[in-house]
Coordinates of C-alpha atoms in Angstrom, one line a residue:
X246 CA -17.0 14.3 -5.8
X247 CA -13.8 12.8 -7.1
X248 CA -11.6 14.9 -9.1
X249 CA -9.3 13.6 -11.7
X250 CA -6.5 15.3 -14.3
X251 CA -5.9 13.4 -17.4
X252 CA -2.6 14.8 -19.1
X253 CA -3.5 13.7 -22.7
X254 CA -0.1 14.7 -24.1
X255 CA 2.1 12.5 -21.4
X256 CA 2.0 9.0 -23.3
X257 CA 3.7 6.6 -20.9
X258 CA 3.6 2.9 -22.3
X259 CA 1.7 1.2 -24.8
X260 CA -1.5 -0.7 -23.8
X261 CA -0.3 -4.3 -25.4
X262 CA -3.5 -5.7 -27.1
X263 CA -1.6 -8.9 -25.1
X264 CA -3.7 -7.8 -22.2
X265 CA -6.5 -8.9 -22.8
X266 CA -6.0 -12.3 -23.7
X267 CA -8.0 -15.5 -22.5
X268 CA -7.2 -19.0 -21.2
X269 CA -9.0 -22.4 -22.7
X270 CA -8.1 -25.0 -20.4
X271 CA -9.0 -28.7 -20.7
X272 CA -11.0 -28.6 -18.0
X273 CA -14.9 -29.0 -17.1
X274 CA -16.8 -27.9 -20.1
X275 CA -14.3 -25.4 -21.3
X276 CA -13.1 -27.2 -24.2
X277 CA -15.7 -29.5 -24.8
X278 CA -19.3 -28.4 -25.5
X279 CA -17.8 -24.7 -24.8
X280 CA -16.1 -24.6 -28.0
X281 CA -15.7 -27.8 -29.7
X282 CA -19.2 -30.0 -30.4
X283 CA -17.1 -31.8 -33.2
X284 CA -18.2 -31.7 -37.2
X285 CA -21.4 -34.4 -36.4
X286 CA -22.8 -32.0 -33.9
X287 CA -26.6 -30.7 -34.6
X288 CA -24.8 -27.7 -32.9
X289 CA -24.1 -25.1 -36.3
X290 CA -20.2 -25.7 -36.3
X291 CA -17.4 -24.8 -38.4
X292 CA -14.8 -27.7 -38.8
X293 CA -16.3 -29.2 -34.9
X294 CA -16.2 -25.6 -33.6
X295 CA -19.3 -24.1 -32.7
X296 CA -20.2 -21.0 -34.9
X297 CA -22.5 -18.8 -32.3
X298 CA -19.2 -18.9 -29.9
X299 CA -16.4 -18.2 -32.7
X300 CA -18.5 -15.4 -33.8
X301 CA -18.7 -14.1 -30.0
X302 CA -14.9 -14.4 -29.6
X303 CA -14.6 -12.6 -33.0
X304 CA -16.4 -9.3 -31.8
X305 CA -13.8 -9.1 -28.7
X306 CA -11.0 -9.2 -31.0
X307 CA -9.3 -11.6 -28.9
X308 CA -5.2 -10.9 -29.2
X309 CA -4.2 -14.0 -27.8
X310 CA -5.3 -17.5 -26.4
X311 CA -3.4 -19.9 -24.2
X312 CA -3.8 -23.5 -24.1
X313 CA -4.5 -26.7 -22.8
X314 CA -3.5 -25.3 -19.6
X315 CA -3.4 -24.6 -16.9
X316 CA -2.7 -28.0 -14.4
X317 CA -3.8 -29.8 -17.3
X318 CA -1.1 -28.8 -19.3
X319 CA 1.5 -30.6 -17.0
X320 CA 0.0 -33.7 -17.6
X321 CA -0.5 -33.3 -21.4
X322 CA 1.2 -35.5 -23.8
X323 CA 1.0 -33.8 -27.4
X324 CA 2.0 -36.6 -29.5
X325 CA -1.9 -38.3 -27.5
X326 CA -3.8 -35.3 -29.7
X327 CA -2.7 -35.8 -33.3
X328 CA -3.6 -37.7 -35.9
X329 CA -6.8 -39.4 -37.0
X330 CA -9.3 -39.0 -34.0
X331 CA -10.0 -42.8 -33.9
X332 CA -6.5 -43.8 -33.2
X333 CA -6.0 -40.9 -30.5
X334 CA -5.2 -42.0 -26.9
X335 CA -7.7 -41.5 -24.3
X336 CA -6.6 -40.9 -20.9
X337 CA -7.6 -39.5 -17.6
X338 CA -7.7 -36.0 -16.6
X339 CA -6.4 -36.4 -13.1
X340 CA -7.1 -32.7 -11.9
X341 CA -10.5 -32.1 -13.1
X342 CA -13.2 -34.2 -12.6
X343 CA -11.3 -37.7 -13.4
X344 CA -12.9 -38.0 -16.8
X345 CA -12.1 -39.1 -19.8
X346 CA -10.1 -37.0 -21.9
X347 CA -10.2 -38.3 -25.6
X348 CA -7.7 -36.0 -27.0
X349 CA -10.1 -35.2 -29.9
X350 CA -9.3 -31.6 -29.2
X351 CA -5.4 -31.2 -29.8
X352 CA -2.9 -29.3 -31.8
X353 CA -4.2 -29.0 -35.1
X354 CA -7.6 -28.5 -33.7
X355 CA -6.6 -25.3 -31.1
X356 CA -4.1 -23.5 -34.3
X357 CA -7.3 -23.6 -36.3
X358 CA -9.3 -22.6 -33.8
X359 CA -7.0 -19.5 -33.1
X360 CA -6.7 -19.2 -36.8
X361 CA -10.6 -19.1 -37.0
X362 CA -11.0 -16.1 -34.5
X363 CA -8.4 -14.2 -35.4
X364 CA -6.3 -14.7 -32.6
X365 CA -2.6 -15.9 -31.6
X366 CA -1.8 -19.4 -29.7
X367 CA -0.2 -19.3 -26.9
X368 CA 1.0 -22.8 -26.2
X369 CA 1.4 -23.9 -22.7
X370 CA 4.3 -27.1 -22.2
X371 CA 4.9 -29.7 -20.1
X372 CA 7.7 -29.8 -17.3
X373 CA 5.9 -31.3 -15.0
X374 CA 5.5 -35.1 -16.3
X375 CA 7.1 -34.3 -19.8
X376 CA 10.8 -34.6 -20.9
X377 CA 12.8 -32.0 -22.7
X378 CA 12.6 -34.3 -26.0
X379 CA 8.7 -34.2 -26.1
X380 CA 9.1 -30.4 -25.4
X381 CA 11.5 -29.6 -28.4
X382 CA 8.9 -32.1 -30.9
X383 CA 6.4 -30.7 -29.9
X384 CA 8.1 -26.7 -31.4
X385 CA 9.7 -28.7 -34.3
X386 CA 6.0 -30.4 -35.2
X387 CA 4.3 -26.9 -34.8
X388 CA 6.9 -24.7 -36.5
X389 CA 9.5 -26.5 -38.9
X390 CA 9.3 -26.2 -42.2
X391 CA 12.3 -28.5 -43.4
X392 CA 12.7 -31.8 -43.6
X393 CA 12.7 -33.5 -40.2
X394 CA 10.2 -36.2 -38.0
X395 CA 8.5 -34.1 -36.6
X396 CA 7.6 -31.8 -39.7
X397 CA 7.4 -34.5 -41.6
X398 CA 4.5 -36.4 -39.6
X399 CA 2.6 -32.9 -39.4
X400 CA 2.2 -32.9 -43.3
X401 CA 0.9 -36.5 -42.9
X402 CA -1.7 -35.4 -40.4
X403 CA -2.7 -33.1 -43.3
X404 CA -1.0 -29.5 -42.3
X405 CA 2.0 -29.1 -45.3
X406 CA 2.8 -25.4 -43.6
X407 CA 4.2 -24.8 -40.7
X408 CA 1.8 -22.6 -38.1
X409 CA 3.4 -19.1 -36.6
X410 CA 3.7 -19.7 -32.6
X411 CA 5.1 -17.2 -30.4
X412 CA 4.2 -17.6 -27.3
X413 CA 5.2 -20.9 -25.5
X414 CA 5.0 -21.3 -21.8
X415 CA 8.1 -23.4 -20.1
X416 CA 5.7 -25.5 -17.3
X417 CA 2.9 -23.8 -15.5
X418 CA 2.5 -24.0 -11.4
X419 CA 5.5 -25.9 -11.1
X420 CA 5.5 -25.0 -7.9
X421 CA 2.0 -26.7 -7.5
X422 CA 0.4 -29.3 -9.7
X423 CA 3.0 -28.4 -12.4
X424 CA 5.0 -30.6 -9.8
X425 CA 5.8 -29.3 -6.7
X426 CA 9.1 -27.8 -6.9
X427 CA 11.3 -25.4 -5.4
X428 CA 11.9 -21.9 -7.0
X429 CA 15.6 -23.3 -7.6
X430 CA 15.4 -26.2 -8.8
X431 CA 12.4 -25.3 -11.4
X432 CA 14.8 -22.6 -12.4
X433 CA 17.6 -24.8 -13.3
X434 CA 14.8 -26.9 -15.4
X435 CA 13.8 -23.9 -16.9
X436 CA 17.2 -23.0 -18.4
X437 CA 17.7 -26.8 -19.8
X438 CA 13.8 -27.1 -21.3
X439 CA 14.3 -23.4 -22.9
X440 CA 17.0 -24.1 -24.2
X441 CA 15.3 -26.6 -26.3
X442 CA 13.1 -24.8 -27.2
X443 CA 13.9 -23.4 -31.0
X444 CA 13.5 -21.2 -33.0
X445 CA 13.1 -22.6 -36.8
X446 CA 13.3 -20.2 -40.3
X447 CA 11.9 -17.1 -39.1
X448 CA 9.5 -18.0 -36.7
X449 CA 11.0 -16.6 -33.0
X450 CA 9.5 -18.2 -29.8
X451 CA 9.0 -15.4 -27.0
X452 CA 9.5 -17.9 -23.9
X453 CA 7.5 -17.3 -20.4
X454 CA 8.5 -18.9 -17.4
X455 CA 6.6 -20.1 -14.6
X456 CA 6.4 -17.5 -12.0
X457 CA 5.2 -17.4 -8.3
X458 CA 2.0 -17.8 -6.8
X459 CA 0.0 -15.0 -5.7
X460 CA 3.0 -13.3 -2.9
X461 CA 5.4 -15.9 -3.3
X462 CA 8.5 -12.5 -3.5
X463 CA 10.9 -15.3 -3.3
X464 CA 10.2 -17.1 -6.2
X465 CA 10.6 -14.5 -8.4
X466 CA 13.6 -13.1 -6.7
X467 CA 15.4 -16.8 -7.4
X468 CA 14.1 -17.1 -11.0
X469 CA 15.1 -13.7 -12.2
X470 CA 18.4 -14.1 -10.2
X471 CA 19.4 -17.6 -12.3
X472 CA 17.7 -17.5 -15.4
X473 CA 16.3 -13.8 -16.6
X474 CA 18.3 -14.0 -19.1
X475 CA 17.0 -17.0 -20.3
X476 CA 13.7 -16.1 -20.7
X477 CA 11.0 -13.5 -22.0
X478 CA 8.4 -13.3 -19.7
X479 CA 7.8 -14.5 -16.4
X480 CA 3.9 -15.4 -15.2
X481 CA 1.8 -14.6 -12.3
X482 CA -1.4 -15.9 -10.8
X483 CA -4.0 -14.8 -9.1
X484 CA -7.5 -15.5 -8.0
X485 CA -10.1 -13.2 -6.4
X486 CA -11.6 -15.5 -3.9
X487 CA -13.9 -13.2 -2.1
X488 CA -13.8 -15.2 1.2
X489 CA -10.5 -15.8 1.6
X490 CA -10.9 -20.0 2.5
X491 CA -10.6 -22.2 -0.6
X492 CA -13.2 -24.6 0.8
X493 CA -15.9 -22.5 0.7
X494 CA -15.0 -19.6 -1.5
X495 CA -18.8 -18.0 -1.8
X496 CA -21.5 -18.4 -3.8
X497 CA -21.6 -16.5 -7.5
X498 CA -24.8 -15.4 -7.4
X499 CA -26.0 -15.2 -3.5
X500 CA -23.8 -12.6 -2.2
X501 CA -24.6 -9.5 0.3
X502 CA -22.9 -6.0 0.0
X503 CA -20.5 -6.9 2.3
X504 CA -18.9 -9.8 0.3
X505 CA -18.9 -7.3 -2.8
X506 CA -17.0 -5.3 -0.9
X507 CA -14.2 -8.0 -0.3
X508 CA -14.7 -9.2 -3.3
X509 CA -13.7 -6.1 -4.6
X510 CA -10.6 -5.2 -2.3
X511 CA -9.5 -8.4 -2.8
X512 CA -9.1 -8.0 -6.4
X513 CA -7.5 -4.9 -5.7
X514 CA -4.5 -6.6 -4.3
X515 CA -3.6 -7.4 -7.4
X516 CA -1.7 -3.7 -7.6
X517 CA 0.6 -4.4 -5.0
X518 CA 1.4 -8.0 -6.4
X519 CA 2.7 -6.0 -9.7
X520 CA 4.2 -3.1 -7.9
X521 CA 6.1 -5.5 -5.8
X522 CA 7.1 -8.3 -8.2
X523 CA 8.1 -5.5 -10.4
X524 CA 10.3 -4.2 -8.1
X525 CA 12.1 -7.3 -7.8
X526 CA 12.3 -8.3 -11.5
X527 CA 13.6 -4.5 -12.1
X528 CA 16.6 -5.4 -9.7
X529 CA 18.0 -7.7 -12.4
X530 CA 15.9 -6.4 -15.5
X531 CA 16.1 -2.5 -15.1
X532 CA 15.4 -2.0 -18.8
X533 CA 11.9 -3.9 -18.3
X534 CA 12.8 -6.7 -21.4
X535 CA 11.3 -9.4 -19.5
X536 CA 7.7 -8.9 -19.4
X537 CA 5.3 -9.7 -16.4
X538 CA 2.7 -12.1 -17.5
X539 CA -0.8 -12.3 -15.4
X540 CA -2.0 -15.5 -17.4
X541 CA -4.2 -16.9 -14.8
X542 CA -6.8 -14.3 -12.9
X543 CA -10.6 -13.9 -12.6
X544 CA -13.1 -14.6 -9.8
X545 CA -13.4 -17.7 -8.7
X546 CA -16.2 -19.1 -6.4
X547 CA -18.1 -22.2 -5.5
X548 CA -19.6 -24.1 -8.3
X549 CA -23.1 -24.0 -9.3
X550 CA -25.0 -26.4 -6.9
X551 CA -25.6 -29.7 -9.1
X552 CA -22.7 -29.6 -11.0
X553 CA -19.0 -31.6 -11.0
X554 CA -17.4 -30.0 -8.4
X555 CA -14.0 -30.5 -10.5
X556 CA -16.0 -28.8 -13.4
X557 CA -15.4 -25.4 -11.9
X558 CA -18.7 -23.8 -13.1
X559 CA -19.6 -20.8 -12.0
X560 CA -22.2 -17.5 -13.1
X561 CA -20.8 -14.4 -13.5
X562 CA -22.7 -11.4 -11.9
X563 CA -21.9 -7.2 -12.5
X564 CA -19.6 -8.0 -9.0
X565 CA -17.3 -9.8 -12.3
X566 CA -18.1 -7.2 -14.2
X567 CA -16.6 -4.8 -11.8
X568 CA -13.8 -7.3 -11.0
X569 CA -12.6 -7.3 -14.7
X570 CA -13.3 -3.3 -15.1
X571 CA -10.8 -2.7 -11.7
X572 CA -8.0 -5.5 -12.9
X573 CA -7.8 -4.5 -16.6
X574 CA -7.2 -0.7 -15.1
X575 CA -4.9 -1.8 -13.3
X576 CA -3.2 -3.5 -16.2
X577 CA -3.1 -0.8 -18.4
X578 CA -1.2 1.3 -15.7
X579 CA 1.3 -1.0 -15.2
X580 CA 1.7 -1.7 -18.9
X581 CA 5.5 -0.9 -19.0
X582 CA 5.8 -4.5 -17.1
X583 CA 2.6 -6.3 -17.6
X584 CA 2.2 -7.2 -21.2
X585 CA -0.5 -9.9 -21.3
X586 CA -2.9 -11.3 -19.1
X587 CA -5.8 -14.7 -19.8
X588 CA -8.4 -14.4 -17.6
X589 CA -9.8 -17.7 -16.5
X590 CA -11.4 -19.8 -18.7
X591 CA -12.9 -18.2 -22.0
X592 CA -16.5 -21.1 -21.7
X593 CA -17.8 -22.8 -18.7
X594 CA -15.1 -22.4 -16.5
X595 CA -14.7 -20.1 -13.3
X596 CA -15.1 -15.7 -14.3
X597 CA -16.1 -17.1 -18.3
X598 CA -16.7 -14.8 -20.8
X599 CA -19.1 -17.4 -22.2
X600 CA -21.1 -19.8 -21.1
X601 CA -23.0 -22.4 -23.5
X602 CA -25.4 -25.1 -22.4
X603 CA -26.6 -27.1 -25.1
X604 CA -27.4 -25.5 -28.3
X605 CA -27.7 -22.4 -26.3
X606 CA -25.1 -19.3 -25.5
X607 CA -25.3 -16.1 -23.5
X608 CA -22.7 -13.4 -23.1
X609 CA -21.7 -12.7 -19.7
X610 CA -21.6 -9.4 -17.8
X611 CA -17.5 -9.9 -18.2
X612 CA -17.5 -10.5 -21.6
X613 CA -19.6 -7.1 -21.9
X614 CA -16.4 -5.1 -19.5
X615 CA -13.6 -7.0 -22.2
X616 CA -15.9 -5.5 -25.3
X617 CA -16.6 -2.0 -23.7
X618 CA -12.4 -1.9 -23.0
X619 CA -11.2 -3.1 -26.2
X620 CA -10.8 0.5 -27.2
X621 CA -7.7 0.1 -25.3
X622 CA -5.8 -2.1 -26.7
X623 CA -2.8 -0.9 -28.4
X624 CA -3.6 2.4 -27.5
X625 CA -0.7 4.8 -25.3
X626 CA -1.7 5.0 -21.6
X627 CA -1.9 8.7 -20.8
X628 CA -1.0 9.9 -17.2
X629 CA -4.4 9.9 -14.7
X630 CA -4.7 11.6 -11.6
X631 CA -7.3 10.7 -9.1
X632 CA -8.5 11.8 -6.3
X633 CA -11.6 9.8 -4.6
X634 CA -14.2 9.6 -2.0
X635 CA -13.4 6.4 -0.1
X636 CA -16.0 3.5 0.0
X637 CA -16.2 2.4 3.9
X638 CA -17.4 -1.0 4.6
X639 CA -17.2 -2.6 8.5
X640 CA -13.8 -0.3 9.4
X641 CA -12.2 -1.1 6.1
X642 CA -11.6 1.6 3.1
X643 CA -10.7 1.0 -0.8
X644 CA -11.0 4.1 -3.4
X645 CA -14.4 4.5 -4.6
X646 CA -13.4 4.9 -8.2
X647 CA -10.7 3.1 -10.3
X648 CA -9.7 4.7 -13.7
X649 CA -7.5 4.5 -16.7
X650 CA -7.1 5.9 -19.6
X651 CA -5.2 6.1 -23.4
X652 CA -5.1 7.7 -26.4
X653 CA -5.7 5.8 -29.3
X654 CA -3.8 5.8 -33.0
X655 CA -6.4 8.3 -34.0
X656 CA -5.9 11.0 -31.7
X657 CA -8.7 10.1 -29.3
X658 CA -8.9 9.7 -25.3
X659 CA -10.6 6.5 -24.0
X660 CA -11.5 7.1 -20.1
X661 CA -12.6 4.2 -18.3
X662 CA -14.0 4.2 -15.2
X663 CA -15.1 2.3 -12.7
X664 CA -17.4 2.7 -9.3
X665 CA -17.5 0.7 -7.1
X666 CA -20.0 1.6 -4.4
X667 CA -22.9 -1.0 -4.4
X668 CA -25.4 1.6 -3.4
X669 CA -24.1 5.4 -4.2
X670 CA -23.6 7.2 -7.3
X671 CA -20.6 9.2 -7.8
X672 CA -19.6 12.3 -9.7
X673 CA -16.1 13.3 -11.2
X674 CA -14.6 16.7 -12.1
X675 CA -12.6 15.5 -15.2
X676 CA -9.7 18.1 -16.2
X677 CA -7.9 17.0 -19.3
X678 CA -4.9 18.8 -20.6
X679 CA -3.2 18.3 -23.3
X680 CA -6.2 18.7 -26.1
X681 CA -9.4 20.3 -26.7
X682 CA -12.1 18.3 -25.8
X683 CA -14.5 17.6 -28.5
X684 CA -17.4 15.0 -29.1
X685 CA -17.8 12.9 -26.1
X686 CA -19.9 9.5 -26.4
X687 CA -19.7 6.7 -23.7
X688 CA -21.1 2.9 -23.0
X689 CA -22.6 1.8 -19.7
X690 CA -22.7 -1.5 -17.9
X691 CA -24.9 -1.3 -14.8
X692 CA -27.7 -3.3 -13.3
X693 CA -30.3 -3.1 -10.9
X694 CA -28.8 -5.2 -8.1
X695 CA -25.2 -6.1 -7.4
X696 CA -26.2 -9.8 -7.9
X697 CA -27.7 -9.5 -11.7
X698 CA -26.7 -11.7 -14.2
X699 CA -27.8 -12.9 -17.4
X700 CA -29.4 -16.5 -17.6
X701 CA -30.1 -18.8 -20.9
X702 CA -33.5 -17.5 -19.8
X703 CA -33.0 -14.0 -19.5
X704 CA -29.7 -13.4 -21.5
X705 CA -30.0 -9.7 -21.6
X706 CA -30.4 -8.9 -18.0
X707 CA -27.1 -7.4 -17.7
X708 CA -25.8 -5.5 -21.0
X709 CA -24.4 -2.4 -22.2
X710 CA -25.7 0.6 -23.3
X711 CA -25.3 4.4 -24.5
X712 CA -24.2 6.4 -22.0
X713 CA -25.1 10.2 -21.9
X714 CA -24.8 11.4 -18.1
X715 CA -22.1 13.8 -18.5
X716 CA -21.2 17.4 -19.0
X717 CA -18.6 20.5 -19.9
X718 CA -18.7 22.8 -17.7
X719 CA -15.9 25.2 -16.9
X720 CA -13.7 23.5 -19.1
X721 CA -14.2 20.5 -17.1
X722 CA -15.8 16.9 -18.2
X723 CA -18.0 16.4 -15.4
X724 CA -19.4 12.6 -15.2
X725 CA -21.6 11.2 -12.8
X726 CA -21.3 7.1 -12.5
X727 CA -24.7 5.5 -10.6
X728 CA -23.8 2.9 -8.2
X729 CA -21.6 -0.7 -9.3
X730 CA -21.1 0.9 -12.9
X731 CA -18.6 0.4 -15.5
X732 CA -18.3 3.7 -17.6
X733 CA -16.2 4.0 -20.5
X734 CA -15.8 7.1 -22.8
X735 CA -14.8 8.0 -25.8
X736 CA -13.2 11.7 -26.3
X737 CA -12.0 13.6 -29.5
X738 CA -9.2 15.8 -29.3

């Protein structure tokens, strides 16, 4: 049994909603045919964007959405993506799949997409093969309300108001495709591209920087060292790859217990990235201003035999499902650093939320975990204590059960918990102090084997439902979780 003391009256940080953001890269058939079909589509569409998916992203209440990229991103030329389609540049998309990028999708076309759903842009720049004019256009095109060029040639592309943009990323993986720098001399680039970057009337950018990859402890010693004060936010990415070698990284769907298992470890190490970046961006920022941002993470395996490898396609299992359950934990209790995360890529594209083909669309066991935990968002993390069974696989031990929990505006305690043992079902011994407990109601995501997922076949192989295996006894919320569950509760105080 694993015993765990919720103190419902010791709020530590808020939750930001931030968290559980997404990522729509130009890549594969993320942007098109995931989301845009374009107004001549038999496809039902508002204004090019397919309705069954912007009513899907709707439910999650999506907080934020970051775009074109990504390693696309570094190669992107704004000025290519505006004005009437016809006249728009086509060009190459080097990184993924060498096809022909039409630019049909561009600025206009992602604000009203964000403006559709609900949600706010997060606009990723160019360093990479961009210049520090095109960079400071692009702001003034996007946010200027005055007289100038830029905000002059937005009205004459049909948008007379400026958009709100707050988020703006300074490069991405500029230590990869993003160009191949080093840590110092991206940092001295980011401190003359900010720079440029403006704020206009009342609309104030919140600018993240391009931070390390995966354990790269140096890289964010040297950019917090020269330019913390610079910025806002400073990224982070990482990829579960459950074998380890990035030329064969596993198959999605044909997996054994002992892959979930390290798939599932792996994805753990995503704590001791935080808690170690953390400690060295609290060296320079003790006050926590600048906030860690995880703005590329998911799963990410081999793609679906027959399709463009540089499509990144992939199915999504309740091993994502579990994935997604464990990171978002784990970014609620570190949410006095880590204030928003994308997982990678909302359609099509690697642990997808969505996947389309044709005129169909099913929901993936991920997007099910992101519904199930939107409870959290906003809400006050509340302190947990846990103690678990370990879950032994080959000599090697992870906890058995990953939690977190909060306490909403309304006075009540959302637990989430997750277990991860393929085959055993696990009870806890809940204490919570700090309230009475009331009602209790809670969702379930399971399956019947660790590789289910849903096809446009059988959409509703994996979905949630009510939960109702728990109890009060002795003043204590006992719960038992079956096997590769994701549990969360609902709790009145």
């Amino acid at each position: 049994m694993a015993k765990l003391t919720i103190n419902a009256d010791i709020r530590l940080s808020t939750i930001d909603r931030n968290i559980y953001g997404h990522f729509s890269e130009h890549l594969g058939r993320c942007i098109y045919e995931g989301i845009y079909v374009g107004k001549d589509s038999p496809i039902a569409n508002t204004e090019g964007m397919r309705n069954d998916v912007l009513e899907a992203l709707k439910q999650l209440e999506i907080p934020v959405l970051r775009w074109p990229g990504g390693c696309f991103a570094d190669e992107y030329h704004w000025k290519d993506g505006v004005g009437p389609k016809e006249k728009r540049k086509r060009m190459i998309n080097t990184h993924w799949g060498g096809v022909v990028e039409n630019n049909h999708f561009g600025t206009h076309e992602f604000l009203r997409l964000c403006e559709l759903i609900g949600t706010e842009p997060y606009i990723s720049g160019n360093v990479g093969s961009g210049t520090v004019a095109e960079m400071s256009e692009w702001v003034e095109y996007m946010t200027f309300d005055g007289e100038s060029p830029m905000a002059n040639w937005r009205r004459e592309n049909g948008r007379e108001q400026p958009w709100k943009i707050t988020y703006f990323g300074v490069g991405n993986e500029n230590w990869g495709c993003g160009g191949n720098m080093r840590p110092e001399y991206y940092a001295d680039l980011y401190r003359q591209y900010a720079c440029y970057v403006r704020n206009y009337g009342d609309n104030r950018i919140f600018k993240i920087a391009c931070g390390p990859n995966v354990d790269d402890y140096n890289w964010t010693e040297v950019l917090m060292r020269e330019a913390a004060r610079f910025m806002d936010g400073l990224s982070l990415h990482y990829y579960t790859v459950p074998t380890g070698i990035w030329s064969d990284k596993g198959s999605a769907t044909e997996f054994d217990e002992k892959l979930w298992f390290e798939t599932l470890k792996k994805t753990l190490f995503m704590e001791e990235l935080i808690e170690r970046h953390d400690t060295i961006m609290t060296r320079y920022d003790p006050d926590k201003r600048v906030a860690l941002i995880v703005d590329e993470w998911g799963t990410w395996y081999n793609v679906e035999p027959g399709t463009n490898p540089g499509f990144l396609y992939q199915q999504n299992t309740m091993r994502d499902a579990l994935v997604a359950g464990i990171n978002l934990n784990i970014f609620h209790n570190h949410s006095d650093r880590v204030r928003m995360a994308n997982i990678a890529q909302v359609v099509n594209v690697l642990q997808a939320i969505i996947l389309t083909e044709g005129a169909s669309m099913i929901l993936t066991p991920t997007y099910h975990v992101f519904d199930m935990y939107k409870v959290h968002q906003g809400a006050s993390l509340v302190a947990a204590d846990m103690e678990s069974p370990s879950y032994e696989m080959d000599g090697q031990s992870i906890d058995q059960l990953s939690v977190s929990a909060s306490v909403d505006a309304n006075n009540r305690l959302h637990i989430s918990l997750c277990n991860l043992h393929h085959a055993e079902a696990l009870e806890v011994a809940c204490t919570i102090r700090g309230g009475k407990v009331g009602d209790v109601a809670g969702r379930i995501l399971t399956s019947d084997t660790i590789q289910s997922h849903n096809t446009f076949g059988e959409p509703e192989i994996v979905k949630t439902s009510v939960f109702s295996d728990f109890r009060i006894e002795n003043d204590q919320l006992i719960v038992k979780l079956p096997a590769k569950s994701v549990v969360t509760l609902g709790v009145n105080l």
